[in-house]
Structure formats: structure tokens, C-alpha cells
Short mmCIF file of C-alpha atoms and ligand atoms in Angstrom, two decimals:
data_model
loop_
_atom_site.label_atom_id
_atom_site.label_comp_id
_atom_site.label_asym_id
_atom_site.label_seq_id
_atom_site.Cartn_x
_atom_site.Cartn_y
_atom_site.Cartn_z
CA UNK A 1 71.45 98.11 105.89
CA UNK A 2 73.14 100.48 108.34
CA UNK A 3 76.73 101.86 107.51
CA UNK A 4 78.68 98.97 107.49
CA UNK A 5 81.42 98.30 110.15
CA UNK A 6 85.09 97.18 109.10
CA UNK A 7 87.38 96.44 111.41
CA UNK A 8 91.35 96.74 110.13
CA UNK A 9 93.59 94.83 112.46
CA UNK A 10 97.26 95.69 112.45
CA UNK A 11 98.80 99.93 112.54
CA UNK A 12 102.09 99.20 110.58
CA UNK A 13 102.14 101.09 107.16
CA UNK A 14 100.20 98.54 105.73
CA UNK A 15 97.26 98.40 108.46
CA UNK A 16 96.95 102.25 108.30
CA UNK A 17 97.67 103.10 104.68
CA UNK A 18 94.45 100.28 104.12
CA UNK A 19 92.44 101.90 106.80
CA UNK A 20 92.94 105.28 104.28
CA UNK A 21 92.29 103.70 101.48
CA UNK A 22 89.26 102.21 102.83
CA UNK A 23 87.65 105.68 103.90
CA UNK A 24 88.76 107.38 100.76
CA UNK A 25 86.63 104.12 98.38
CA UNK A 26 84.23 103.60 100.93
CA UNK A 27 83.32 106.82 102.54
CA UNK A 28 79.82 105.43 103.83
CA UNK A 29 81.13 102.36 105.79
CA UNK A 30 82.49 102.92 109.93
CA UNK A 31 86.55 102.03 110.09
CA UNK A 32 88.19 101.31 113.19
CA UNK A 33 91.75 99.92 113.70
CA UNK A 34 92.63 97.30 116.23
CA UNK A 35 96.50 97.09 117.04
CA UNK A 36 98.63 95.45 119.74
CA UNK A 37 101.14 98.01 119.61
CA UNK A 38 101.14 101.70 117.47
CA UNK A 39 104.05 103.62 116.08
CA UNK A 40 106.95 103.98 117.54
CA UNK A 41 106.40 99.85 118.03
CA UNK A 42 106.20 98.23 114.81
CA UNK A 43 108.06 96.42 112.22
CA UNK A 44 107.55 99.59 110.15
CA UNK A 45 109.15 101.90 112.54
CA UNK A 46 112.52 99.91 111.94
CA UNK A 47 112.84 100.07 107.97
CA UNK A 48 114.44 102.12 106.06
CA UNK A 49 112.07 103.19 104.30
CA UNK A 50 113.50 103.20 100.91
CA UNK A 51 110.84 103.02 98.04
CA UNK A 52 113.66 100.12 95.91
CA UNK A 53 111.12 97.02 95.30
CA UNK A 54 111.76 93.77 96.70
CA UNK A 55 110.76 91.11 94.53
CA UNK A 56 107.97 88.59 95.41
CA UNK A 57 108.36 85.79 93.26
CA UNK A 58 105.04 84.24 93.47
CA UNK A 59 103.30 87.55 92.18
CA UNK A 60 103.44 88.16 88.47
CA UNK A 61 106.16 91.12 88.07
CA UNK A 62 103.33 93.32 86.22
CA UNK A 63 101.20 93.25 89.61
CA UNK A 64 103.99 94.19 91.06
CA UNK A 65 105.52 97.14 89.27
CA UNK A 66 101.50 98.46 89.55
CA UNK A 67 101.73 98.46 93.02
CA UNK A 68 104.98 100.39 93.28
CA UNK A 69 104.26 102.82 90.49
CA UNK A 70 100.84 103.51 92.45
CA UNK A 71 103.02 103.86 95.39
CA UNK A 72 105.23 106.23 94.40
CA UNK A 73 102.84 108.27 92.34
CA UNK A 74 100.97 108.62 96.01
CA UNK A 75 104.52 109.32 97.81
CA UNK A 76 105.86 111.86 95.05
CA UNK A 77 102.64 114.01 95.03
CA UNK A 78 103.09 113.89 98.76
CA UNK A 79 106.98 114.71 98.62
CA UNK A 80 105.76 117.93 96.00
CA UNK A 81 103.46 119.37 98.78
CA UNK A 82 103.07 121.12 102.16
CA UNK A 83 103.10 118.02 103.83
CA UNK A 84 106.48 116.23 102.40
CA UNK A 85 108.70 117.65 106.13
CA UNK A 86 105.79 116.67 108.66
CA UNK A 87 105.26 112.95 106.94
CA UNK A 88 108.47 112.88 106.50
CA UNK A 89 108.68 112.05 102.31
CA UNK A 90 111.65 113.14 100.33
CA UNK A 91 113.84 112.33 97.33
CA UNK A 92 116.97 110.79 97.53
CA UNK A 93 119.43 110.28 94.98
CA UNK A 94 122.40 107.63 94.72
CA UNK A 95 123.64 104.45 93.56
CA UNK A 96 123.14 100.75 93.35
CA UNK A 97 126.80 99.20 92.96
CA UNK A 98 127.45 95.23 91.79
CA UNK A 99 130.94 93.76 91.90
CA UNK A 100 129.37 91.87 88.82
CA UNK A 101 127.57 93.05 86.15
CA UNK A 102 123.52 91.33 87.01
CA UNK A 103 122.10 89.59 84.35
CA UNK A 104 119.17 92.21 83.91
CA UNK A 105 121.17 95.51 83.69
CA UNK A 106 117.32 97.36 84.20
CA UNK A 107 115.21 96.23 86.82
CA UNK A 108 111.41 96.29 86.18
CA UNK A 109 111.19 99.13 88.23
CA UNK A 110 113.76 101.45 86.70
CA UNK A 111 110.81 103.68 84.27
CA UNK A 112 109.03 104.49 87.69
CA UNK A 113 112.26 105.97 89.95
CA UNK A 114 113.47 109.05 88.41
CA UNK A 115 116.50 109.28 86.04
CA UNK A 116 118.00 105.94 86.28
CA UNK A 117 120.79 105.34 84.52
CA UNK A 118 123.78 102.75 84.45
CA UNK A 119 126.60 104.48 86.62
CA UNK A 120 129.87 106.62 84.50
CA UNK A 121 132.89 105.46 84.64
CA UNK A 122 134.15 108.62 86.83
CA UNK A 123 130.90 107.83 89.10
CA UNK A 124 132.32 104.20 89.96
CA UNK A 125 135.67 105.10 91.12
CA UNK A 126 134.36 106.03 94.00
CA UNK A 127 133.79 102.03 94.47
CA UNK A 128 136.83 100.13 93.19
CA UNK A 129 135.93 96.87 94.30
CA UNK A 130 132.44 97.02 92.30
CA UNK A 131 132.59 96.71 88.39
CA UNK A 132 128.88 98.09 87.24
CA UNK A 133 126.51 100.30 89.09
CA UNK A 134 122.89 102.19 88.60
CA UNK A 135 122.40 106.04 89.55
CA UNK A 136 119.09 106.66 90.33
CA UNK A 137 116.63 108.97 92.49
CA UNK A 138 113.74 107.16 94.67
CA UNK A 139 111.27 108.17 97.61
CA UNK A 140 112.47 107.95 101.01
CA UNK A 141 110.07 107.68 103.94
CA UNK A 142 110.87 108.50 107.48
CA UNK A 143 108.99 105.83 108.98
CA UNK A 144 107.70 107.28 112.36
CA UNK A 145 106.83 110.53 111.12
CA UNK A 146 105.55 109.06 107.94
CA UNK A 147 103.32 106.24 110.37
CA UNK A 148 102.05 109.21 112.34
CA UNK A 149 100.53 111.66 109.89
CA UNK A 150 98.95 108.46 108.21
CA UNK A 151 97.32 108.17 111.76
CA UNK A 152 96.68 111.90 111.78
CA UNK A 153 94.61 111.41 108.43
CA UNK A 154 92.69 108.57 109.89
CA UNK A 155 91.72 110.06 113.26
CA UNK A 156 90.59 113.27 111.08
CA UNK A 157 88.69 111.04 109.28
CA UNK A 158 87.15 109.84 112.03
CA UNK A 159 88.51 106.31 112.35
CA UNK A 160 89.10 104.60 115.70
CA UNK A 161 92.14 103.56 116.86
CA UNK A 162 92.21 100.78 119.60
CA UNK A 163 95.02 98.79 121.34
CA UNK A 164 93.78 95.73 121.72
CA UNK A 165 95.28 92.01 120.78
CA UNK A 166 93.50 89.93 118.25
CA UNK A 167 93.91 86.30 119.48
CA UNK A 168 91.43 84.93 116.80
CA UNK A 169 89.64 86.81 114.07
CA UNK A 170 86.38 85.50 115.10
CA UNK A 171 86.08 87.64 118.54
CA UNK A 172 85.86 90.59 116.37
CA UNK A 173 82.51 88.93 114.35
CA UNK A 174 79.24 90.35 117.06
CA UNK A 175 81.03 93.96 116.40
CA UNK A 176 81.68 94.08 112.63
CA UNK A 177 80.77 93.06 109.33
CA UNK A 178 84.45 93.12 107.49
CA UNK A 179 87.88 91.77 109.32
CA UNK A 180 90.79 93.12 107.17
CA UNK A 181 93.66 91.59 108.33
CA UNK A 182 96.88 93.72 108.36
CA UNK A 183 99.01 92.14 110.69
CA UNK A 184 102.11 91.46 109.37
CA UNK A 185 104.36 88.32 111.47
CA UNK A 186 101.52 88.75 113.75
CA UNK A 187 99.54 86.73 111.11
CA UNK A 188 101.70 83.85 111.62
CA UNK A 189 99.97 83.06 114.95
CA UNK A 190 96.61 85.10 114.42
CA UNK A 191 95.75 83.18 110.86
CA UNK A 192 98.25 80.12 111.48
CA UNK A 193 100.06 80.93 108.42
CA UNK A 194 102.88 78.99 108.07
CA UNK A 195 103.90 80.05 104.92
CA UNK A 196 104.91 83.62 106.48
CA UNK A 197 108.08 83.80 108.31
CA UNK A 198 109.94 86.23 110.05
CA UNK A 199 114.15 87.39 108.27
CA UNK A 200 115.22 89.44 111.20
CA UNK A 201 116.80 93.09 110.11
CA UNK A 202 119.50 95.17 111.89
CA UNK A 203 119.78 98.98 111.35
CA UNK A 204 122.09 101.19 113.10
CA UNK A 205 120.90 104.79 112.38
CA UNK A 206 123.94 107.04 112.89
CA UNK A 207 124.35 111.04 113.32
CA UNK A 208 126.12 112.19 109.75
CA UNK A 209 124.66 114.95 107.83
CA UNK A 210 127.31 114.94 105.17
CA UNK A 211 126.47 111.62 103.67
CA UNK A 212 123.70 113.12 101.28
CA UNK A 213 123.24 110.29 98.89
CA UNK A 214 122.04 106.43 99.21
CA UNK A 215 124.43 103.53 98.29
CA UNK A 216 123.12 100.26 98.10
CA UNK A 217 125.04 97.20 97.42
CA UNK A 218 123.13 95.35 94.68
CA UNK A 219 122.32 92.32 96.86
CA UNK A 220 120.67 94.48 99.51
CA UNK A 221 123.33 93.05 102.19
CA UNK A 222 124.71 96.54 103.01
CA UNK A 223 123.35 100.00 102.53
CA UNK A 224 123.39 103.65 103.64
CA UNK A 225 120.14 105.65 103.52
CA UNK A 226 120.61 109.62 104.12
CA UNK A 227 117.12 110.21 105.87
CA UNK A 228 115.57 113.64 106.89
CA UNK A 229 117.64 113.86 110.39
CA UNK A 230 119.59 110.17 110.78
CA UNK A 231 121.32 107.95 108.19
CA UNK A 232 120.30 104.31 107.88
CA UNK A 233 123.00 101.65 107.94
CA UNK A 234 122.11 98.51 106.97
CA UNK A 235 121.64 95.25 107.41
CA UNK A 236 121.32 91.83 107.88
CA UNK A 237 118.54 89.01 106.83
CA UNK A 238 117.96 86.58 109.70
CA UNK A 239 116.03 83.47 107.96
CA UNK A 240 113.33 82.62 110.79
CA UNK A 241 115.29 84.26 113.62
CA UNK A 242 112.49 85.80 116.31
CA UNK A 243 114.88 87.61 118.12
CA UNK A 244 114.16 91.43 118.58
CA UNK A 245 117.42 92.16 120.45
CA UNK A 246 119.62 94.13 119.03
CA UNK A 247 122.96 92.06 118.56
CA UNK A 248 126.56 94.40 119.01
CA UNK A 249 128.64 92.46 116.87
CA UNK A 250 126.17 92.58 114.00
CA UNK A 251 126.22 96.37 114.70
CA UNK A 252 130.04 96.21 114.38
CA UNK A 253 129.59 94.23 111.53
CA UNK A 254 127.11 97.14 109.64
CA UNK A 255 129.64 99.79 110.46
CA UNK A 256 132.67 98.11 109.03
CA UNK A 257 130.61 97.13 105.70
CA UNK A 258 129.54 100.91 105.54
CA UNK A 259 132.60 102.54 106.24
CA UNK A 260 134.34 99.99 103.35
CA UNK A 261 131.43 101.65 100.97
CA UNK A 262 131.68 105.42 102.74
CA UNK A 263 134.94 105.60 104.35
CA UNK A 264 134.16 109.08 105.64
CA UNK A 265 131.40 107.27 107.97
CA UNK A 266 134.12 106.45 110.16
CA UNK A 267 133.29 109.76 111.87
CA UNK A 268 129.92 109.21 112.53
CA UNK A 269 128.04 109.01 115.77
CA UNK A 270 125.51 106.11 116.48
CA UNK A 271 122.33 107.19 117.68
CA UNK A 272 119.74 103.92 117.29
CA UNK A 273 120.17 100.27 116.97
CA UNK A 274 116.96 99.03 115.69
CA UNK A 275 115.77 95.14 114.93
CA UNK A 276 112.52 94.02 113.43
CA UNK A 277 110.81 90.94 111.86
CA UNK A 278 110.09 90.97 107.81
CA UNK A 279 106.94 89.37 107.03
CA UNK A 280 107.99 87.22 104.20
CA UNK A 281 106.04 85.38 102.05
CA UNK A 282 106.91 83.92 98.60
CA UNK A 283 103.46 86.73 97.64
CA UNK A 284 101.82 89.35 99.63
CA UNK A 285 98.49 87.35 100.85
CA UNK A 286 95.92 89.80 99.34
CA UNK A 287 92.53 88.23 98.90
CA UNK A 288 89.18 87.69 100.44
CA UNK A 289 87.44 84.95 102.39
CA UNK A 290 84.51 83.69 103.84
CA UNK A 291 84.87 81.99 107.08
CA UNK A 292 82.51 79.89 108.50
CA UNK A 293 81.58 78.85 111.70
CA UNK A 294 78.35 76.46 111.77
CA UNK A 295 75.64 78.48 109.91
CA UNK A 296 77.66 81.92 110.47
CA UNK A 297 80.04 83.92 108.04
CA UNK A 298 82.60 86.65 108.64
CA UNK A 299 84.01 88.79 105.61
CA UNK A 300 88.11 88.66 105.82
CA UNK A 301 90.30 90.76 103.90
CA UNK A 302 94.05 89.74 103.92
CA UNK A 303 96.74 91.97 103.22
CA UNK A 304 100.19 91.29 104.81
CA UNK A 305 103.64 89.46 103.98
CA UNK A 306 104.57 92.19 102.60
CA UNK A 307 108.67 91.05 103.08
CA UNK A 308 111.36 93.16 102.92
CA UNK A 309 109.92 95.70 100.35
CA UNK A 310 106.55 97.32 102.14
CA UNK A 311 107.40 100.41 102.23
CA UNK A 312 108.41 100.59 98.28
CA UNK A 313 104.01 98.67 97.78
CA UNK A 314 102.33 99.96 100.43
CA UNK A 315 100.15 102.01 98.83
CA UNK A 316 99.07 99.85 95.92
CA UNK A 317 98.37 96.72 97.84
CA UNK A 318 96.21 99.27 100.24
CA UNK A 319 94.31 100.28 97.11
CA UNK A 320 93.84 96.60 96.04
CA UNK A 321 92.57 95.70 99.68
CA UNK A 322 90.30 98.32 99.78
CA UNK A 323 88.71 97.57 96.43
CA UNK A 324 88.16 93.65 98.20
CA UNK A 325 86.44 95.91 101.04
CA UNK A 326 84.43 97.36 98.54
CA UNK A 327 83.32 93.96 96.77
CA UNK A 328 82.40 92.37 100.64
CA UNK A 329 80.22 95.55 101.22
CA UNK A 330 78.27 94.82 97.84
CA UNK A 331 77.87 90.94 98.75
CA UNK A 332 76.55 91.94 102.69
CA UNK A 333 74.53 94.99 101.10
CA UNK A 334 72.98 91.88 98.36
CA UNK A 335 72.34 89.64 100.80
CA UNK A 336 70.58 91.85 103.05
CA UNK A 337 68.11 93.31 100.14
CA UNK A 338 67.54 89.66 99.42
CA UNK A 339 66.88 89.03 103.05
CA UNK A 340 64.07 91.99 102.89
CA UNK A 341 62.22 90.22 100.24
P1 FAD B 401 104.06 95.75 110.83
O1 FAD B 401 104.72 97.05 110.71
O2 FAD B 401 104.74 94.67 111.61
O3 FAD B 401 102.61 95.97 111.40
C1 FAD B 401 101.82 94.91 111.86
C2 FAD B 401 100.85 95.46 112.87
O4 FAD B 401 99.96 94.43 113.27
C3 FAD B 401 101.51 95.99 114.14
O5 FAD B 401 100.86 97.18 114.53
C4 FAD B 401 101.23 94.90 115.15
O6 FAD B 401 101.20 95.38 116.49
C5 FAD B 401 99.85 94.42 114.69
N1 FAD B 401 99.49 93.07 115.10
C6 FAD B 401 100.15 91.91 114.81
N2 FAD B 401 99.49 90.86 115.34
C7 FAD B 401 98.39 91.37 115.96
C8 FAD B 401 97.32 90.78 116.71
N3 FAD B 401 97.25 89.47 116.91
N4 FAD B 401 96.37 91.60 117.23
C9 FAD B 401 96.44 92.96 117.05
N5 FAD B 401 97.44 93.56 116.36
C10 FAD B 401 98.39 92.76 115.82
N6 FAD B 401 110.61 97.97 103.22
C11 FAD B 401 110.79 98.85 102.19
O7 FAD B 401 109.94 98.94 101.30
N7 FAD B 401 111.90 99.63 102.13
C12 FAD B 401 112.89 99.55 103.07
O8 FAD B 401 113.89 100.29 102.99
C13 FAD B 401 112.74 98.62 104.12
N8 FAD B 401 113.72 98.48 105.07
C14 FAD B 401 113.56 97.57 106.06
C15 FAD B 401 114.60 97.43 107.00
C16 FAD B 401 114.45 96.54 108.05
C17 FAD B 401 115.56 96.36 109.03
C18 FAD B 401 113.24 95.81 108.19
C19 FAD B 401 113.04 94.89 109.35
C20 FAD B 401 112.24 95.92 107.25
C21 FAD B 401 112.39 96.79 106.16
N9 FAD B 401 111.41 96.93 105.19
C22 FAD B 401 111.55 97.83 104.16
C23 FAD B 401 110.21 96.07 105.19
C24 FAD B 401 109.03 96.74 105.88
O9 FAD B 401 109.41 97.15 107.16
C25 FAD B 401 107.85 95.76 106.01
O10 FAD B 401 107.55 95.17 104.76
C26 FAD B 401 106.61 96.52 106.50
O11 FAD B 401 106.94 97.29 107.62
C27 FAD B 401 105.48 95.58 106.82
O12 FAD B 401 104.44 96.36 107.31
P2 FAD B 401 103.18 95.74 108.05
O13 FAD B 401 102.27 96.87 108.35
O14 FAD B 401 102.68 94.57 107.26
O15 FAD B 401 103.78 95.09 109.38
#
């Protein structure tokens, strides 16, 4: 059969980090990505960016720590090269603070992050309203630049990029053999998932090179990420909420919670208010399916509800996708041997 065509729809990090993996374990197929709207428009251009797992709880924790370790095995290597300032990749070091002690002291991520430890004594004065803490050092992304040299790598590679809206999965089926279906709350409406909902997140991104270290408060409710130019401050979780306008009293709300947890971000400049829509799911949707439509099939590939921890999976649910790509090229390449006989 001729090179076969696969069509990713969706250019967050998960719709363009597939795309890659797709070339890289399928160099003979044709990839093209289909997107509404590119960087500096997604849900991925918002986040923070911090590579801390989220936890799914209807995927088995081992799957899960996999596709972080993969994740930040990919990110590190990238942090250690020429690349790390143009895709914007770095370490960060700091501290996750609890005003009570969790139950699990390490989470199952802490033998992939670097150096984690529980917090001294001396470390946690600097929080006297929080009574146990971890110190550890993680991957940062900076999303836009990160987004863009992923689309660098694909157009190098050759892969289209298209704006274009998918209404229904099935338009795409005279001009490719393989959907893969990337498109985060979009697949609420495109797939009629209701399962997948949006938790609206506020960032305010704010001008203060001094802050050099991340402090997260162990619920994920408030948090300061020192990126490459900007620090993060986070952030709120919106159940269902579709709003993407920024709201100013949350903003006033993230500054005060900051500045109780930095004090010295009092000083600090805004620069960006920033709102986007989690896809959450109670698991990432990552399987195949056949769909049928009389006598006819089309190949689908789902990867997306990827909640509030893409960033920190990315990578190893791209991997994972791609290896479905791989087993829908073998069926169409069986079927069409068996059609030849
Ligand atoms: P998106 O980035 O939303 O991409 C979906 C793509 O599909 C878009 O290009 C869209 O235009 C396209 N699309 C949708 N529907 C259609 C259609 N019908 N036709 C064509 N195209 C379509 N994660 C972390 O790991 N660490 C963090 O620190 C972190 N911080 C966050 C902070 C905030 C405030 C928010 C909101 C999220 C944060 N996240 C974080 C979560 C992370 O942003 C998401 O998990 C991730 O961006 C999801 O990526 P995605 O590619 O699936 O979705």
C-alpha cells in the first residue's frame, strides 16, 4: 500500500509531541496536523509548565510514573543540550510545603525528580504556617517556546501543519487512513465525551528575577514557578467553568496567596494574566477504535484528558499513542495484502 496518511488533530503539547513521536516510530507513514488554533492559543500556552505529576485516578499509578519518568528522561536530555534556552527546558529547584504532614510522606514520583528530600528544619522557617515540606529539583518548560521548537521539529520533518476546525472526525476519512485525536476540551464537543470536563486555571505571570526557586503549596492551590524570563503565580481550579476571561479579583486573590508564601513578591510587576481550560478526565483516554459508518471504517487514535498534569506526561502518553499508530498501520497494511490475494 502507499505510505500511509495520519492525520493528528489538535497542536497543544500533546497534539505535537504525538505528531513527533509518530515520525520518529513510523518514519514511512505521511503526518499532517489539523488545529483550530496554534501556539500562542492553546490550553498549553497557559500552564506552568512544571514537570510535578497530577494524579489520574483511574490509571494504575505504575502507568503513570512510566509516563513521567519517560517524560522527563526526554525533557532532561533536552535541558543537558544545545537546545535547553531555544525550547525553553530548564531545572528548577524548590519546595513543596504542607501545613500537615500527608499521609504518603514520598510521592510515587519522588525517585524520578532529582534529589528529593523531606525539607530541614532551618529550610521550613522560611514557612511558619506549614509543619512538613519536600525539597526537590524538577523540569520546567516554557510553554510557548517549548510548543514552538516542537513545531520546528515537525515542519523539519516534513509534517503539515493546517488550521482548520474538526467538526466531526469523519470529514477527515476520503483524505487519511489514521485520525489521532489530540484535542484536548475540544474533544468534549468533537467526540461527545462527556466524561471530560473543563477546571478553569488562572496564572498571573509577574516580572521578578530574584525569586529563583519554585514553592508549591502541597494541595496545588497556590504556587510560584521561576521560569526562564517571567514567574508563574498560581492558581485556581474552576470545576466546569468555560469562561476564558481573565477574572481581577482572582488575580488579586493569586497575589495575596503568593506574597503570604514569598513576601518579597510584593515588589513585583505583573506582566500576563492568563486563563485556560484543563481537560480532565478521571484517565487520559489513550486507546484505539474502529468507527464505522455502514460498510466503512476509520482508524482513531485517542490521546487527550490529559488534566492538570500534561506537561509533567506528555511525552510518554505521545510514545504510547504512537505505538497505537503503529499497530493501525499493521492492521490497514494486513488487510490490504489480504485484499491482493
Ligand atoms: P490543548 O493545549 O488545549 O490543545 C488542544 C488542541 O486541539 C488545540 O490546538 C486546539 O485548538 C485543538 N482543537 C480542539 N478542538 C479542535 C477541533 N474540533 N478541531 C481542530 N482542532 C481542535 N500541566 C503540567 O503538567 N504542569 C503544569 O505546571 C501545568 N500548569 C497548568 C496551569 C494552568 C493554569 C492550566 C490551565 C493548565 C496547566 N497544566 C499543567 C495542564 C496542561 O496545560 C494540560 O494538561 C495540557 O496543556 C493539555 O494539552 P493538550 O494538548 O491536550 O490540550
Amino acid at each position: 500500500m502507499a505510505a500511509p496518511k495520519v492525520a493528528v488533530v489538535g497542536a497543544g503539547v500533546v497534539g505535537l509531541s504525538t505528531a513527533l513521536c509518530i515520525v520518529e516510530a513510523c518514519p514511512g507513514c505521511s503526518v499532517a496536523v489539523l488545529s483550530d488554533q496554534f501556539s500562542p492559543n492553546t490550553t498549553s500556552d497557559v500552564a506552568a509548565g512544571m514537570l510535578i505529576p497530577h494524579t489520574y485516578p483511574g490509571t494504575a499509578i505504575h502507568v503513570q510514573k512510566q509516563w513521567f519518568k519517560e517524560t522527563f528522561t526526554y525533557l532532561f536530555a533536552i535541558s543537558n543540550s544545545a537546545e535547553a534556552s531555544e525550547s525553553g527546558i530548564h531545572l528548577v529547584s524548590g519546595w513543596q510545603i504542607f501545613k500537615n504532614t500527608p499521609k504518603e510522606e514520598s510521592p510515587f514520583w519522588s525517585d524520578v525528580v532529582l534529589g528529593f528530600r523531606p525539607m530541614s528544619k532551618a529550610e521550613l522557617q522560611k514557612f511558619p504556617q506549614h509543619q512538613f515540606g519536600q525539597a526537590f529539583t524538577t523540569l520546567k518548560c516554557d510553554c510557548p517556546p517549548y510548543l514552538l521548537w516542537l513545531e520546528k521539529r515537525l515542519k523539519a520533518a516534513g509534517v503539515q501543519m493546517y488550521t482548520r476546525k474538526v467538526s466531526d472526525l469523519w470529514e477527515l476519512h476520503s483524505e487519511y487512513n489514521i485520525v489521532v485525536n489530540c484535542a484536548g476540551i475540544g474533544a468534549h464537543h468533537l467526540v461527545g465525551d462527556e466524561k471530560l470536563l473543563p477546571i478553569r486555571g488562572q496564572v498571573v505571570e509577574v516580572h521578578a528575577p530574584w525569586v529563583k526557586n519554585f514553592i508549591r503549596d502541597g494541595d496545588g492551590s497556590t504556587y510560584i514557578y521561576p521560569g526562564i524570563h517571567r514567574v508563574t503565580l498560581g492558581g485556581t481550579r474552576e470545576k466546569e467553568n468555560w469562561s476564558l476571561s481573565p477574572d481581577p479579583d482572582t488575580t488579586k486573590d493569586i497575589f495575596d496567596r503568593c506574597c503570604s508564601l514569598e513576601p518579597s513578591l510584593q515588589g513585583a510587576q505583573a506582566v500576563k494574566v492568563k486563563v485556560g481550560l484543563r481537560p480532565s478526565r478521571q484517565s487520559v483516554r489513550l486507546n484505539r477504535e474502529v468507527l464505522r459508518q455502514g460498510g466503512v471504517k476509520l482508524l482513531v487514535v485517542h490521546n487527550y484528558g490529559h488534566g492538570a498534569g500534561g506537561f509533567s506526561v506528555h511525552r510518554g502518553t505521545a510514545k504510547e499513542a504512537a505505538r497505537l499508530v503503529g499497530e493501525c498501520i499493521a492492521a490497514l497494511q494486513g488487510s490490504s495484502s489480504r485484499a491482493k490475494l
